[in-house]
Amino acid sequence: MKPKLRKGVRLTFDKTRDTHVLLFPEGVLVPNATAAAVLSLCDGQSTVEEIATALGSRFRGVRAEDVIDVLTRFSERRVVEWT
């Protein structure tokens, strides 16, 4: 399965807050740096394993299970969907 941000959801960098924010019709979420890194790779083309591999080149100890945990939380908030 391949995760992607739902229609109307956008990850952007807020210069005022100096952090990434996730904008969606119902509000705003401020993901931590790890979650922002995961969300930035959710393009609907990459699998969880591919996302974990890409993150593994930037961070140590990245596991596909951890990526799934992050994406599951955002899926429950209805900002990520699976294709």
CSV table of N, CA and C in Angstrom, one decimal, residues 26-74:
chain,number,residue,atom,x,y,z
A,26,GLU,N,-10.2,21.0,8.3
A,26,GLU,CA,-10.7,21.1,9.6
A,26,GLU,C,-9.8,21.8,10.6
A,27,GLY,N,-8.5,22.1,10.2
A,27,GLY,CA,-7.6,22.7,11.1
A,27,GLY,C,-6.2,22.6,10.7
A,28,VAL,N,-5.3,22.7,11.7
A,28,VAL,CA,-3.9,22.7,11.5
A,28,VAL,C,-3.3,21.7,12.6
A,29,LEU,N,-2.3,20.9,12.1
A,29,LEU,CA,-1.6,20.1,13.0
A,29,LEU,C,-0.1,20.5,12.9
A,30,VAL,N,0.6,20.4,14.0
A,30,VAL,CA,2.0,20.7,14.0
A,30,VAL,C,2.8,19.4,14.3
A,31,PRO,N,3.2,18.7,13.2
A,31,PRO,CA,3.9,17.4,13.5
A,31,PRO,C,5.3,17.6,14.0
A,32,ASN,N,5.8,16.6,14.7
A,32,ASN,CA,7.2,16.7,15.1
A,32,ASN,C,8.1,16.5,13.9
A,33,ALA,N,9.4,16.6,14.0
A,33,ALA,CA,10.3,16.5,12.9
A,33,ALA,C,10.2,15.2,12.3
A,34,THR,N,10.1,14.1,13.1
A,34,THR,CA,10.0,12.8,12.5
A,34,THR,C,8.8,12.6,11.7
A,35,ALA,N,7.6,13.0,12.2
A,35,ALA,CA,6.4,12.9,11.5
A,35,ALA,C,6.4,13.7,10.2
A,36,ALA,N,7.0,14.9,10.3
A,36,ALA,CA,7.1,15.8,9.1
A,36,ALA,C,7.9,15.1,8.0
A,37,ALA,N,9.0,14.4,8.4
A,37,ALA,CA,9.8,13.7,7.4
A,37,ALA,C,9.1,12.6,6.8
A,38,VAL,N,8.3,11.9,7.5
A,38,VAL,CA,7.5,10.8,7.0
A,38,VAL,C,6.4,11.4,6.0
A,39,LEU,N,5.7,12.4,6.5
A,39,LEU,CA,4.6,12.9,5.7
A,39,LEU,C,5.2,13.6,4.4
A,40,SER,N,6.4,14.1,4.4
A,40,SER,CA,6.9,14.7,3.2
A,40,SER,C,7.1,13.7,2.1
A,41,LEU,N,7.2,12.4,2.4
A,41,LEU,CA,7.5,11.4,1.5
A,41,LEU,C,6.2,10.6,1.0
A,42,CYS,N,5.0,11.1,1.6
A,42,CYS,CA,3.8,10.4,1.2
A,42,CYS,C,3.2,11.0,-0.1
A,43,ASP,N,3.6,10.4,-1.2
A,43,ASP,CA,3.3,10.9,-2.5
A,43,ASP,C,2.3,10.1,-3.3
A,44,GLY,N,1.9,9.0,-2.6
A,44,GLY,CA,1.0,8.0,-3.3
A,44,GLY,C,1.7,7.1,-4.3
A,45,GLN,N,3.0,7.3,-4.4
A,45,GLN,CA,3.8,6.5,-5.3
A,45,GLN,C,4.7,5.5,-4.6
A,46,SER,N,5.2,6.0,-3.4
A,46,SER,CA,6.2,5.2,-2.6
A,46,SER,C,5.5,4.3,-1.6
A,47,THR,N,6.0,3.1,-1.5
A,47,THR,CA,5.5,2.2,-0.4
A,47,THR,C,6.1,2.6,0.9
A,48,VAL,N,5.5,2.0,2.0
A,48,VAL,CA,6.1,2.2,3.3
A,48,VAL,C,7.5,1.8,3.4
A,49,GLU,N,7.9,0.7,2.7
A,49,GLU,CA,9.2,0.2,2.7
A,49,GLU,C,10.2,1.2,2.0
A,50,GLU,N,9.7,1.8,0.9
A,50,GLU,CA,10.5,2.8,0.2
A,50,GLU,C,10.7,4.0,1.1
A,51,ILE,N,9.6,4.4,1.8
A,51,ILE,CA,9.7,5.6,2.6
A,51,ILE,C,10.7,5.3,3.8
A,52,ALA,N,10.6,4.1,4.4
A,52,ALA,CA,11.5,3.8,5.5
A,52,ALA,C,13.0,3.7,5.0
A,53,THR,N,13.2,3.3,3.8
A,53,THR,CA,14.6,3.2,3.2
A,53,THR,C,15.1,4.7,3.0
A,54,ALA,N,14.2,5.5,2.4
A,54,ALA,CA,14.6,6.9,2.2
A,54,ALA,C,14.9,7.6,3.5
A,55,LEU,N,14.1,7.4,4.5
A,55,LEU,CA,14.4,8.0,5.8
A,55,LEU,C,15.6,7.4,6.5
A,56,GLY,N,15.9,6.1,6.2
A,56,GLY,CA,17.1,5.4,6.7
A,56,GLY,C,18.4,6.0,6.3
A,57,SER,N,18.3,6.6,5.1
A,57,SER,CA,19.5,7.3,4.6
A,57,SER,C,19.8,8.6,5.3
A,58,ARG,N,18.8,9.1,6.0
A,58,ARG,CA,18.9,10.4,6.7
A,58,ARG,C,19.0,10.2,8.2
A,59,PHE,N,18.3,9.2,8.7
A,59,PHE,CA,18.3,9.0,10.2
A,59,PHE,C,18.7,7.5,10.5
A,60,ARG,N,19.1,7.3,11.7
A,60,ARG,CA,19.5,5.9,12.1
A,60,ARG,C,18.3,5.2,12.7
A,61,GLY,N,18.3,3.9,12.5
A,61,GLY,CA,17.3,3.1,13.1
A,61,GLY,C,15.9,3.2,12.7
A,62,VAL,N,15.6,3.6,11.4
A,62,VAL,CA,14.3,3.7,10.9
A,62,VAL,C,13.8,2.3,10.5
A,63,ARG,N,12.6,2.0,11.0
A,63,ARG,CA,12.0,0.7,10.7
A,63,ARG,C,10.6,0.9,10.0
A,64,ALA,N,10.3,0.1,9.1
A,64,ALA,CA,9.0,0.2,8.4
A,64,ALA,C,7.8,0.2,9.4
A,65,GLU,N,8.0,-0.6,10.5
A,65,GLU,CA,6.9,-0.6,11.6
A,65,GLU,C,6.7,0.8,12.2
A,66,ASP,N,7.8,1.5,12.4
A,66,ASP,CA,7.7,2.9,12.9
A,66,ASP,C,7.0,3.8,12.0
A,67,VAL,N,7.3,3.7,10.7
A,67,VAL,CA,6.6,4.5,9.7
A,67,VAL,C,5.2,4.2,9.7
A,68,ILE,N,4.8,2.9,9.7
A,68,ILE,CA,3.4,2.5,9.7
A,68,ILE,C,2.7,3.1,11.0
A,69,ASP,N,3.3,3.1,12.1
A,69,ASP,CA,2.7,3.7,13.3
A,69,ASP,C,2.4,5.1,13.1
A,70,VAL,N,3.4,5.9,12.6
A,70,VAL,CA,3.2,7.3,12.3
A,70,VAL,C,2.0,7.5,11.4
A,71,LEU,N,2.0,6.8,10.3
A,71,LEU,CA,1.0,6.9,9.3
A,71,LEU,C,-0.4,6.5,9.7
A,72,THR,N,-0.4,5.5,10.6
A,72,THR,CA,-1.7,5.0,11.2
A,72,THR,C,-2.3,6.2,12.0
A,73,ARG,N,-1.5,6.8,12.8
A,73,ARG,CA,-2.1,8.0,13.6
A,73,ARG,C,-2.6,9.1,12.7
A,74,PHE,N,-1.9,9.4,11.6
A,74,PHE,CA,-2.4,10.4,10.7
A,74,PHE,C,-3.6,9.9,9.9
